[in-house]
Amino acid sequence: MTRFALTVVRHGETRFNKEKIIQGQVDEPLSETGFKQAAAAGVFLNNVKFTHVFSSDLMRTKQTVHGILEKSKVCKDLTVKYDSRLRERKYGVAEGRALSELRAMAKAAGEECPMFTPPGGETLDQVKMRGKDFFDILCQLILQEAGQNEQFSQGAPSNCLETSLAEIFPLGKTCGSESNSDSSTPGLAASVLVVSHGAYMKSLFNYFLTDLKCSLPSTLNKSEFMSVSPNTGISLFIVNFEKGREVKPTIQCVCMYLQDHLNGGTETR
């Protein structure tokens, strides 16, 4: 079995977010609040040992991932791989316009958001395929690296990856976590950080739930799982690959849209 952790963070607040303007792929920077949120997320994650970092190539995600890594005590100098497949959904003519205008456009077309696709925008299926493509390539990368490094199977460096996550995430509450205490269960082969966007993340998580049958913690229902992440909301998944070719991974959701770094609370979803 090969296991890896996937931590997904939404970018910090922008002026468009605050004013409820459709952002899409408009390259809007973080607001002052957004920079503070990114720094707070960085402090929260500062002891987590990430092995790979990916980010959308838009400015707000670049600034967010920089704010997170700047606070890291263990992977400050890790190279970020910017990937256009992690970009927000493209909203075409609706970009830069108020959310209320998008809803009016959808109503005029006899449809509802988010199913409605504005002229020049991406369909939900197109966004889903971008997410699936990124995730498939990521899995191939981790499996290839794990195969090249026998040390992973012995748990030497991987135990510290899991330990660093367990300090702040409820790993013990993960569905099927009983097996995690089994000595036959290997440590994590990698710990991946991804910084992306609200609608994109919702689409990716829908793929996890619908296509890959992602298991949810008992404290989380499907409607909460399919809501849109708040700015710098943090979600954690454990991805498992059994031995064998062309087998879909199993995914366990540890927590969704964690906001402890913003409100100082301990409640997780």
mmCIF file of C-alpha atoms in Angstrom:
data_model
loop_
_atom_site.group_PDB
_atom_site.id
_atom_site.type_symbol
_atom_site.label_atom_id
_atom_site.label_comp_id
_atom_site.label_asym_id
_atom_site.label_seq_id
_atom_site.Cartn_x
_atom_site.Cartn_y
_atom_site.Cartn_z
ATOM 1 C CA MET A 1 0.000 0.000 0.000
ATOM 2 C CA THR A 2 1.106 3.550 -0.731
ATOM 3 C CA ARG A 3 -0.425 6.367 1.278
ATOM 4 C CA PHE A 4 -0.051 10.127 1.033
ATOM 5 C CA ALA A 5 -1.606 13.162 2.655
ATOM 6 C CA LEU A 6 -3.258 15.904 0.613
ATOM 7 C CA THR A 7 -3.791 19.274 2.297
ATOM 8 C CA VAL A 8 -5.891 21.688 0.218
ATOM 9 C CA VAL A 9 -6.145 25.395 1.095
ATOM 10 C CA ARG A 10 -8.251 28.082 -0.523
ATOM 11 C CA HIS A 11 -6.544 31.421 -1.196
ATOM 12 C CA GLY A 12 -6.982 34.387 1.147
ATOM 13 C CA GLU A 13 -9.604 37.092 0.753
ATOM 14 C CA THR A 14 -9.534 39.537 -2.164
ATOM 15 C CA ARG A 15 -11.510 42.715 -2.747
ATOM 16 C CA PHE A 16 -13.664 40.800 -5.225
ATOM 17 C CA ASN A 17 -14.510 38.223 -2.542
ATOM 18 C CA LYS A 18 -15.492 40.901 -0.073
ATOM 19 C CA GLU A 19 -17.619 42.800 -2.590
ATOM 20 C CA LYS A 20 -19.208 39.607 -4.031
ATOM 21 C CA ILE A 21 -17.802 40.118 -7.506
ATOM 22 C CA ILE A 22 -17.261 37.133 -9.804
ATOM 23 C CA GLN A 23 -13.507 36.609 -9.919
ATOM 24 C CA GLY A 24 -12.944 33.541 -12.045
ATOM 25 C CA GLN A 25 -9.557 33.859 -13.711
ATOM 26 C CA VAL A 26 -9.225 37.618 -13.216
ATOM 27 C CA ASP A 27 -5.801 38.095 -11.620
ATOM 28 C CA GLU A 28 -6.895 39.964 -8.504
ATOM 29 C CA PRO A 29 -4.382 40.261 -5.606
ATOM 30 C CA LEU A 30 -5.107 39.550 -1.955
ATOM 31 C CA SER A 31 -6.636 42.235 0.202
ATOM 32 C CA GLU A 32 -5.001 43.301 3.472
ATOM 33 C CA THR A 33 -7.240 40.800 5.233
ATOM 34 C CA GLY A 34 -6.227 38.130 2.720
ATOM 35 C CA PHE A 35 -2.526 38.593 3.499
ATOM 36 C CA LYS A 36 -3.286 38.279 7.218
ATOM 37 C CA GLN A 37 -5.289 35.100 6.592
ATOM 38 C CA ALA A 38 -2.444 33.576 4.572
ATOM 39 C CA ALA A 39 0.044 34.399 7.320
ATOM 40 C CA ALA A 40 -2.292 32.909 9.944
ATOM 41 C CA ALA A 41 -2.619 29.715 7.888
ATOM 42 C CA GLY A 42 1.163 29.627 7.651
ATOM 43 C CA VAL A 43 1.566 29.879 11.423
ATOM 44 C CA PHE A 44 -1.029 27.111 11.878
ATOM 45 C CA LEU A 45 0.817 24.838 9.421
ATOM 46 C CA ASN A 46 4.346 25.904 10.355
ATOM 47 C CA ASN A 47 5.414 22.525 11.773
ATOM 48 C CA VAL A 48 3.845 20.402 9.029
ATOM 49 C CA LYS A 49 6.474 18.709 6.892
ATOM 50 C CA PHE A 50 5.289 19.000 3.296
ATOM 51 C CA THR A 51 7.176 17.132 0.585
ATOM 52 C CA HIS A 52 5.437 18.743 -2.421
ATOM 53 C CA VAL A 53 3.709 22.108 -2.899
ATOM 54 C CA PHE A 54 1.398 22.985 -5.800
ATOM 55 C CA SER A 55 -0.508 26.185 -6.454
ATOM 56 C CA SER A 56 -2.712 27.775 -9.066
ATOM 57 C CA ASP A 57 -0.704 30.238 -11.125
ATOM 58 C CA LEU A 58 -3.027 33.170 -10.366
ATOM 59 C CA MET A 59 -1.768 36.015 -8.187
ATOM 60 C CA ARG A 60 -4.051 35.436 -5.189
ATOM 61 C CA THR A 61 -2.960 31.816 -4.824
ATOM 62 C CA LYS A 62 0.702 32.641 -5.398
ATOM 63 C CA GLN A 63 0.525 35.251 -2.636
ATOM 64 C CA THR A 64 -1.275 32.810 -0.341
ATOM 65 C CA VAL A 65 1.179 29.946 -0.777
ATOM 66 C CA HIS A 66 4.071 32.385 -0.286
ATOM 67 C CA GLY A 67 2.448 33.599 2.939
ATOM 68 C CA ILE A 68 2.086 30.015 4.149
ATOM 69 C CA LEU A 69 5.637 28.876 3.347
ATOM 70 C CA GLU A 70 7.137 32.069 4.726
ATOM 71 C CA LYS A 71 5.963 30.993 8.196
ATOM 72 C CA SER A 72 7.100 27.378 7.850
ATOM 73 C CA LYS A 73 9.751 26.076 10.216
ATOM 74 C CA VAL A 74 10.474 22.953 8.167
ATOM 75 C CA CYS A 75 9.867 23.600 4.457
ATOM 76 C CA LYS A 76 10.326 27.322 3.915
ATOM 77 C CA ASP A 77 12.585 26.724 0.902
ATOM 78 C CA LEU A 78 10.451 24.077 -0.784
ATOM 79 C CA THR A 79 9.906 24.786 -4.486
ATOM 80 C CA VAL A 80 6.320 25.609 -5.450
ATOM 81 C CA LYS A 81 5.017 24.114 -8.688
ATOM 82 C CA TYR A 82 2.502 26.491 -10.273
ATOM 83 C CA ASP A 83 -0.128 24.685 -12.322
ATOM 84 C CA SER A 84 -2.804 26.273 -14.521
ATOM 85 C CA ARG A 85 -4.996 23.201 -13.972
ATOM 86 C CA LEU A 86 -5.537 24.493 -10.424
ATOM 87 C CA ARG A 87 -7.026 27.787 -11.624
ATOM 88 C CA GLU A 88 -10.507 28.907 -10.655
ATOM 89 C CA ARG A 89 -13.419 28.114 -12.941
ATOM 90 C CA LYS A 90 -13.540 30.509 -15.886
ATOM 91 C CA TYR A 91 -16.763 32.552 -15.874
ATOM 92 C CA GLY A 92 -16.385 34.255 -19.261
ATOM 93 C CA VAL A 93 -18.419 37.458 -19.653
ATOM 94 C CA ALA A 94 -19.480 37.309 -15.979
ATOM 95 C CA GLU A 95 -15.953 37.845 -14.666
ATOM 96 C CA GLY A 96 -15.588 41.199 -12.959
ATOM 97 C CA ARG A 97 -19.364 41.517 -12.569
ATOM 98 C CA ALA A 98 -21.460 41.220 -9.421
ATOM 99 C CA LEU A 99 -22.625 37.790 -8.283
ATOM 100 C CA SER A 100 -26.181 39.116 -8.496
ATOM 101 C CA GLU A 101 -25.646 39.752 -12.219
ATOM 102 C CA LEU A 102 -24.509 36.154 -12.765
ATOM 103 C CA ARG A 103 -27.630 34.910 -11.017
ATOM 104 C CA ALA A 104 -29.771 37.195 -13.174
ATOM 105 C CA MET A 105 -28.063 35.874 -16.313
ATOM 106 C CA ALA A 106 -28.752 32.318 -15.202
ATOM 107 C CA LYS A 107 -32.394 33.090 -14.454
ATOM 108 C CA ALA A 108 -32.833 34.709 -17.863
ATOM 109 C CA ALA A 109 -31.469 31.538 -19.439
ATOM 110 C CA GLY A 110 -33.890 29.419 -17.425
ATOM 111 C CA GLU A 111 -31.078 27.905 -15.348
ATOM 112 C CA GLU A 112 -29.601 28.202 -11.864
ATOM 113 C CA CYS A 113 -26.103 28.731 -10.518
ATOM 114 C CA PRO A 114 -23.733 26.951 -10.462
ATOM 115 C CA MET A 115 -24.997 24.810 -13.357
ATOM 116 C CA PHE A 116 -25.288 27.867 -15.596
ATOM 117 C CA THR A 117 -22.316 28.533 -17.856
ATOM 118 C CA PRO A 118 -21.925 32.179 -18.954
ATOM 119 C CA PRO A 119 -20.781 32.825 -22.543
ATOM 120 C CA GLY A 120 -17.048 32.188 -22.716
ATOM 121 C CA GLY A 121 -17.058 30.318 -19.414
ATOM 122 C CA GLU A 122 -16.206 26.745 -18.447
ATOM 123 C CA THR A 123 -18.835 24.111 -17.808
ATOM 124 C CA LEU A 124 -18.761 22.208 -14.516
ATOM 125 C CA ASP A 125 -17.663 19.110 -16.441
ATOM 126 C CA GLN A 126 -14.697 20.974 -17.902
ATOM 127 C CA VAL A 127 -13.623 22.130 -14.445
ATOM 128 C CA LYS A 128 -14.054 18.585 -13.114
ATOM 129 C CA MET A 129 -11.837 17.206 -15.888
ATOM 130 C CA ARG A 130 -9.112 19.716 -15.034
ATOM 131 C CA GLY A 131 -9.278 18.598 -11.418
ATOM 132 C CA LYS A 132 -9.254 14.911 -12.331
ATOM 133 C CA ASP A 133 -6.286 15.444 -14.640
ATOM 134 C CA PHE A 134 -4.291 17.217 -11.933
ATOM 135 C CA PHE A 135 -5.138 14.574 -9.320
ATOM 136 C CA ASP A 136 -4.276 11.692 -11.668
ATOM 137 C CA ILE A 137 -0.887 13.220 -12.488
ATOM 138 C CA LEU A 138 -0.249 13.883 -8.785
ATOM 139 C CA CYS A 139 -1.011 10.251 -7.908
ATOM 140 C CA GLN A 140 1.283 9.015 -10.670
ATOM 141 C CA LEU A 141 4.071 11.246 -9.359
ATOM 142 C CA ILE A 142 3.733 10.026 -5.767
ATOM 143 C CA LEU A 143 3.518 6.365 -6.800
ATOM 144 C CA GLN A 144 6.561 6.718 -9.042
ATOM 145 C CA GLU A 145 8.605 8.399 -6.317
ATOM 146 C CA ALA A 146 7.480 5.850 -3.729
ATOM 147 C CA GLY A 147 8.563 3.042 -6.041
ATOM 148 C CA GLN A 148 11.978 4.630 -6.458
ATOM 149 C CA ASN A 149 12.493 5.062 -2.715
ATOM 150 C CA GLU A 150 12.491 1.804 -0.775
ATOM 151 C CA GLN A 151 12.950 3.817 2.414
ATOM 152 C CA PHE A 152 9.313 4.920 2.256
ATOM 153 C CA SER A 153 8.065 1.368 2.729
ATOM 154 C CA GLN A 154 10.142 1.128 5.904
ATOM 155 C CA GLY A 155 8.475 4.192 7.346
ATOM 156 C CA ALA A 156 11.704 6.024 8.177
ATOM 157 C CA PRO A 157 10.919 9.529 6.900
ATOM 158 C CA SER A 158 7.187 8.975 6.501
ATOM 159 C CA ASN A 159 6.425 8.601 10.188
ATOM 160 C CA CYS A 160 7.541 12.170 10.776
ATOM 161 C CA LEU A 161 5.186 13.311 7.993
ATOM 162 C CA GLU A 162 2.232 11.734 9.758
ATOM 163 C CA THR A 163 3.355 12.949 13.172
ATOM 164 C CA SER A 164 3.595 16.550 11.994
ATOM 165 C CA LEU A 165 0.028 16.374 10.646
ATOM 166 C CA ALA A 166 -1.326 14.642 13.753
ATOM 167 C CA GLU A 167 -0.215 17.596 15.888
ATOM 168 C CA ILE A 168 -2.943 19.796 14.392
ATOM 169 C CA PHE A 169 -5.348 17.518 12.492
ATOM 170 C CA PRO A 170 -7.700 14.862 13.959
ATOM 171 C CA LEU A 171 -6.048 11.928 12.216
ATOM 172 C CA GLY A 172 -7.360 9.543 14.842
ATOM 173 C CA LYS A 173 -10.924 10.362 13.765
ATOM 174 C CA THR A 174 -10.309 9.401 10.161
ATOM 175 C CA CYS A 175 -12.678 6.754 8.789
ATOM 176 C CA GLY A 176 -10.944 3.413 8.877
ATOM 177 C CA SER A 177 -8.219 4.873 11.080
ATOM 178 C CA GLU A 178 -8.068 1.664 13.096
ATOM 179 C CA SER A 179 -5.715 0.355 10.435
ATOM 180 C CA ASN A 180 -3.413 3.317 10.947
ATOM 181 C CA SER A 181 -2.273 1.868 14.260
ATOM 182 C CA ASP A 182 -1.551 -1.477 12.608
ATOM 183 C CA SER A 183 2.184 -2.025 12.216
ATOM 184 C CA SER A 184 1.520 -3.419 8.738
ATOM 185 C CA THR A 185 0.174 -0.072 7.560
ATOM 186 C CA PRO A 186 2.993 1.909 5.927
ATOM 187 C CA GLY A 187 3.749 5.489 6.834
ATOM 188 C CA LEU A 188 2.971 8.327 4.464
ATOM 189 C CA ALA A 189 4.978 8.353 1.248
ATOM 190 C CA ALA A 190 4.377 12.088 0.802
ATOM 191 C CA SER A 191 2.577 15.086 2.259
ATOM 192 C CA VAL A 192 1.248 17.397 -0.442
ATOM 193 C CA LEU A 193 0.066 21.000 -0.070
ATOM 194 C CA VAL A 194 -2.245 22.435 -2.748
ATOM 195 C CA VAL A 195 -3.455 26.059 -2.811
ATOM 196 C CA SER A 196 -6.398 26.712 -5.109
ATOM 197 C CA HIS A 197 -9.844 28.341 -5.430
ATOM 198 C CA GLY A 198 -13.370 27.963 -4.037
ATOM 199 C CA ALA A 199 -15.390 26.751 -7.038
ATOM 200 C CA TYR A 200 -12.489 24.628 -8.292
ATOM 201 C CA MET A 201 -12.068 22.950 -4.900
ATOM 202 C CA LYS A 202 -15.801 22.272 -4.702
ATOM 203 C CA SER A 203 -15.608 20.542 -8.087
ATOM 204 C CA LEU A 204 -12.519 18.524 -7.104
ATOM 205 C CA PHE A 205 -14.078 17.421 -3.824
ATOM 206 C CA ASN A 206 -17.250 16.437 -5.672
ATOM 207 C CA TYR A 207 -15.068 14.180 -7.841
ATOM 208 C CA PHE A 208 -13.576 12.668 -4.685
ATOM 209 C CA LEU A 209 -17.022 12.002 -3.229
ATOM 210 C CA THR A 210 -18.959 10.928 -6.325
ATOM 211 C CA ASP A 211 -16.362 9.105 -8.415
ATOM 212 C CA LEU A 212 -13.847 7.915 -5.821
ATOM 213 C CA LYS A 213 -16.366 7.340 -2.991
ATOM 214 C CA CYS A 214 -14.423 9.442 -0.490
ATOM 215 C CA SER A 215 -15.268 8.454 3.087
ATOM 216 C CA LEU A 216 -16.302 11.270 5.423
ATOM 217 C CA PRO A 217 -15.784 11.734 9.152
ATOM 218 C CA SER A 218 -18.928 11.207 11.229
ATOM 219 C CA THR A 219 -19.060 14.920 12.059
ATOM 220 C CA LEU A 220 -19.415 15.910 8.405
ATOM 221 C CA ASN A 221 -22.452 15.484 6.151
ATOM 222 C CA LYS A 222 -22.516 15.607 2.365
ATOM 223 C CA SER A 223 -24.086 19.073 2.154
ATOM 224 C CA GLU A 224 -21.287 20.518 4.297
ATOM 225 C CA PHE A 225 -18.743 18.645 2.208
ATOM 226 C CA MET A 226 -20.131 20.226 -0.955
ATOM 227 C CA SER A 227 -20.241 23.790 0.367
ATOM 228 C CA VAL A 228 -17.692 26.392 -0.755
ATOM 229 C CA SER A 229 -14.575 26.776 1.359
ATOM 230 C CA PRO A 230 -14.086 30.031 3.260
ATOM 231 C CA ASN A 231 -10.924 31.968 2.439
ATOM 232 C CA THR A 232 -7.884 29.966 3.659
ATOM 233 C CA GLY A 233 -10.151 27.115 4.768
ATOM 234 C CA ILE A 234 -7.932 24.031 5.194
ATOM 235 C CA SER A 235 -9.005 20.512 4.197
ATOM 236 C CA LEU A 236 -7.057 17.285 4.685
ATOM 237 C CA PHE A 237 -7.383 13.959 2.874
ATOM 238 C CA ILE A 238 -5.489 10.682 3.123
ATOM 239 C CA VAL A 239 -5.118 8.953 -0.251
ATOM 240 C CA ASN A 240 -4.510 5.185 -0.251
ATOM 241 C CA PHE A 241 -3.326 2.969 -3.097
ATOM 242 C CA GLU A 242 -3.505 -0.798 -2.679
ATOM 243 C CA LYS A 243 -1.043 -2.937 -4.612
ATOM 244 C CA GLY A 244 -2.125 -3.612 -8.168
ATOM 245 C CA ARG A 245 -2.347 -1.765 -11.431
ATOM 246 C CA GLU A 246 -5.043 0.590 -12.615
ATOM 247 C CA VAL A 247 -6.875 0.543 -9.309
ATOM 248 C CA LYS A 248 -8.608 3.726 -8.189
ATOM 249 C CA PRO A 249 -7.335 5.088 -4.886
ATOM 250 C CA THR A 250 -9.464 5.188 -1.766
ATOM 251 C CA ILE A 251 -9.741 8.599 -0.128
ATOM 252 C CA GLN A 252 -10.488 9.451 3.474
ATOM 253 C CA CYS A 253 -11.504 12.972 4.421
ATOM 254 C CA VAL A 254 -9.938 13.904 7.749
ATOM 255 C CA CYS A 255 -11.465 17.382 8.025
ATOM 256 C CA MET A 256 -13.000 20.080 5.857
ATOM 257 C CA TYR A 257 -12.489 23.826 5.767
ATOM 258 C CA LEU A 258 -10.658 24.049 9.076
ATOM 259 C CA GLN A 259 -10.579 27.650 10.305
ATOM 260 C CA ASP A 260 -8.811 27.324 13.649
ATOM 261 C CA HIS A 261 -6.118 29.715 12.449
ATOM 262 C CA LEU A 262 -8.747 32.438 11.881
ATOM 263 C CA ASN A 263 -11.039 32.125 14.882
ATOM 264 C CA GLY A 264 -8.842 30.499 17.476
ATOM 265 C CA GLY A 265 -11.420 27.745 17.953
ATOM 266 C CA THR A 266 -10.949 23.998 17.943
ATOM 267 C CA GLU A 267 -14.095 22.870 16.154
ATOM 268 C CA THR A 268 -13.490 20.990 12.914
ATOM 269 C CA ARG A 269 -15.812 20.031 10.084
#
